[in-house]
Structure formats: structure tokens, C-alpha cells
Tab-separated table of C-alpha atoms in Angstrom:
chain	number	residue	atom	x	y	z
A	1	UNK	CA	8.674	16.374	14.289
A	2	UNK	CA	10.466	19.930	12.152
A	3	UNK	CA	12.657	17.385	10.625
A	4	UNK	CA	9.420	15.349	8.895
A	5	UNK	CA	7.530	19.110	8.287
A	6	UNK	CA	11.049	20.086	6.464
A	7	UNK	CA	11.353	16.356	4.906
A	8	UNK	CA	8.074	16.866	3.121
A	9	UNK	CA	8.417	20.528	2.173
A	10	UNK	CA	11.494	19.860	0.068
A	11	UNK	CA	10.265	16.508	-1.537
A	12	UNK	CA	7.416	18.906	-2.313
A	13	UNK	CA	9.630	21.660	-4.071
A	14	UNK	CA	11.888	18.550	-5.308
A	15	UNK	CA	9.088	17.295	-6.991
A	16	UNK	CA	7.591	20.551	-8.284
A	17	UNK	CA	11.508	21.330	-9.630
A	18	UNK	CA	11.459	18.168	-10.989
A	19	UNK	CA	7.647	17.899	-13.142
A	20	UNK	CA	8.753	21.192	-14.732
A	21	UNK	CA	12.291	20.589	-15.360
A	22	UNK	CA	12.571	17.659	-16.180
A	23	UNK	CA	9.694	15.438	-16.223
A	24	UNK	CA	11.214	12.158	-17.710
A	25	UNK	CA	13.540	11.425	-14.953
A	26	UNK	CA	10.350	10.506	-12.316
A	27	UNK	CA	10.855	6.617	-10.967
A	28	UNK	CA	14.563	6.988	-11.975
A	29	UNK	CA	17.199	6.482	-9.723
A	30	UNK	CA	18.980	10.204	-10.013
A	31	UNK	CA	15.157	11.291	-8.546
A	32	UNK	CA	15.773	8.791	-5.913
A	33	UNK	CA	18.983	10.163	-4.850
A	34	UNK	CA	17.733	13.732	-5.299
A	35	UNK	CA	14.297	12.533	-2.770
A	36	UNK	CA	17.426	10.879	-0.442
A	37	UNK	CA	19.743	14.484	-0.568
A	38	UNK	CA	16.338	16.464	0.995
A	39	UNK	CA	16.368	14.417	3.738
A	40	UNK	CA	19.773	14.600	4.464
A	41	UNK	CA	19.405	18.472	3.780
A	42	UNK	CA	16.996	18.093	6.476
A	43	UNK	CA	18.900	15.924	8.850
A	44	UNK	CA	21.507	18.728	8.628
A	45	UNK	CA	19.049	21.835	8.860
A	46	UNK	CA	17.632	19.973	12.604
A	47	UNK	CA	20.652	18.320	13.836
A	48	UNK	CA	20.431	19.988	17.155
A	49	UNK	CA	16.562	19.981	17.945
A	50	UNK	CA	15.466	18.383	20.887
A	51	UNK	CA	13.344	15.218	20.260
A	52	UNK	CA	9.832	15.840	20.881
A	53	UNK	CA	6.992	13.492	21.454
A	54	UNK	CA	5.902	12.155	17.760
A	55	UNK	CA	9.991	11.407	17.273
A	56	UNK	CA	10.101	9.674	20.060
A	57	UNK	CA	6.982	7.679	18.721
A	58	UNK	CA	8.192	6.987	15.341
A	59	UNK	CA	11.438	5.925	16.572
A	60	UNK	CA	9.832	3.083	19.287
A	61	UNK	CA	7.489	2.024	16.533
A	62	UNK	CA	10.922	1.684	14.373
A	63	UNK	CA	12.164	0.067	16.793
A	64	UNK	CA	10.695	-2.805	17.550
A	65	UNK	CA	9.016	-2.831	14.568
A	66	UNK	CA	12.739	-3.784	13.672
A	67	UNK	CA	12.543	-6.837	15.917
A	68	UNK	CA	8.883	-8.012	15.155
A	69	UNK	CA	9.885	-7.772	11.150
A	70	UNK	CA	13.177	-9.681	11.772
A	71	UNK	CA	11.165	-11.821	13.906
A	72	UNK	CA	8.623	-12.455	11.597
A	73	UNK	CA	10.928	-12.476	8.540
A	74	UNK	CA	12.790	-15.278	10.338
A	75	UNK	CA	10.245	-17.151	10.466
A	76	UNK	CA	8.234	-16.745	7.696
A	77	UNK	CA	11.890	-18.538	6.374
A	78	UNK	CA	11.979	-21.421	8.437
A	79	UNK	CA	8.672	-22.023	7.856
A	80	UNK	CA	8.919	-22.228	3.824
A	81	UNK	CA	11.693	-24.317	4.580
A	82	UNK	CA	9.919	-26.614	6.640
A	83	UNK	CA	6.945	-26.627	4.347
A	84	UNK	CA	4.151	-25.637	6.484
A	85	UNK	CA	3.311	-23.532	3.378
A	86	UNK	CA	4.522	-22.300	0.288
A	87	UNK	CA	5.553	-25.484	-2.592
A	88	UNK	CA	2.091	-27.672	-2.371
A	89	UNK	CA	3.757	-30.210	-5.416
A	90	UNK	CA	6.128	-32.118	-3.031
A	91	UNK	CA	6.722	-34.243	-6.015
A	92	UNK	CA	7.858	-31.793	-8.653
A	93	UNK	CA	11.243	-32.073	-10.814
A	94	UNK	CA	11.884	-28.881	-10.783
A	95	UNK	CA	11.858	-25.450	-8.804
A	96	UNK	CA	11.904	-21.629	-8.862
A	97	UNK	CA	14.578	-19.814	-8.069
A	98	UNK	CA	12.286	-18.387	-5.558
A	99	UNK	CA	12.030	-21.693	-3.816
A	100	UNK	CA	15.634	-21.867	-3.068
A	101	UNK	CA	17.083	-18.563	-2.684
A	102	UNK	CA	14.439	-16.684	-0.571
A	103	UNK	CA	13.419	-19.278	2.453
A	104	UNK	CA	17.797	-19.075	3.061
A	105	UNK	CA	17.520	-15.465	2.468
A	106	UNK	CA	14.677	-14.977	4.707
A	107	UNK	CA	16.375	-16.396	7.399
A	108	UNK	CA	19.382	-15.003	7.483
A	109	UNK	CA	18.268	-11.841	6.934
A	110	UNK	CA	15.507	-12.125	9.848
A	111	UNK	CA	18.184	-13.999	12.133
A	112	UNK	CA	20.749	-10.184	10.915
A	113	UNK	CA	17.873	-8.089	12.214
A	114	UNK	CA	16.965	-10.150	14.922
A	115	UNK	CA	21.200	-10.176	15.938
A	116	UNK	CA	21.301	-6.201	15.565
A	117	UNK	CA	18.503	-5.587	17.578
A	118	UNK	CA	20.025	-7.060	20.710
A	119	UNK	CA	23.317	-5.405	19.621
A	120	UNK	CA	21.821	-1.979	19.614
A	121	UNK	CA	18.474	-1.672	21.276
A	122	UNK	CA	19.937	-2.236	24.793
A	123	UNK	CA	22.342	0.722	24.453
A	124	UNK	CA	20.036	3.149	23.526
């Protein structure tokens, strides 16, 4: 729990510093890198802390959320490829890039998430 409190406090301090020092940097890549550095600093500070109940709940949600997300992404991609939903113009001569790339990417990404969860989570 202490990690999330530190992350929130560092984000607020970073946002205040950016607001006064460089307001034009909001939404840029260096701004998001700075937020990532704030998260890493909080991680280093709380490296050896014992996990609390909220941390266990969040890890449980991430673990099973990744499995459910991978499965849903794969099912969406397979359903889109089989035209259960999506392309309603079956006689169209042209197709958008979304219609050809996204279902394949969804199937591949979903299967990779499921395979990674199958390999990683039983070890925890």
C-alpha cells in the first residue's frame, strides 16, 4: 500500500513541478518518462516492504484480469475473422486496414497473453 501512496505523491509533485517549470511539456514523451521514473523511485524505496492486503488484492486483479483480457481479445479477434461481428458489407471490394490487421493482431496478442499467463502464473 505504501508503494501506491508514494507513487501518487510523486506524481503530484512531478505534475506541480512541470506545471511551474515547463507547462508546455504536458502530454509529451519526456513527461510520461518522468512519471515512469517517479514510479521506479517509489519501487526502489519500497523494495523490501512486506505485501499488504490491498497489494494482494491488486495483484490478484492484475493476474486474473490479464487472463480474462487475453481470452476476450482472442475471442473478439476470432469472432471478427469469422464475421460474427464487424464487417457488415460482405460484398465490398475494398477493406480498411483495421479489417485485416486488427483481428490477426487481436488473436496473436490474446494467445500470447494466455500463453504467458499459463507459463508465469502457476509459478507464483
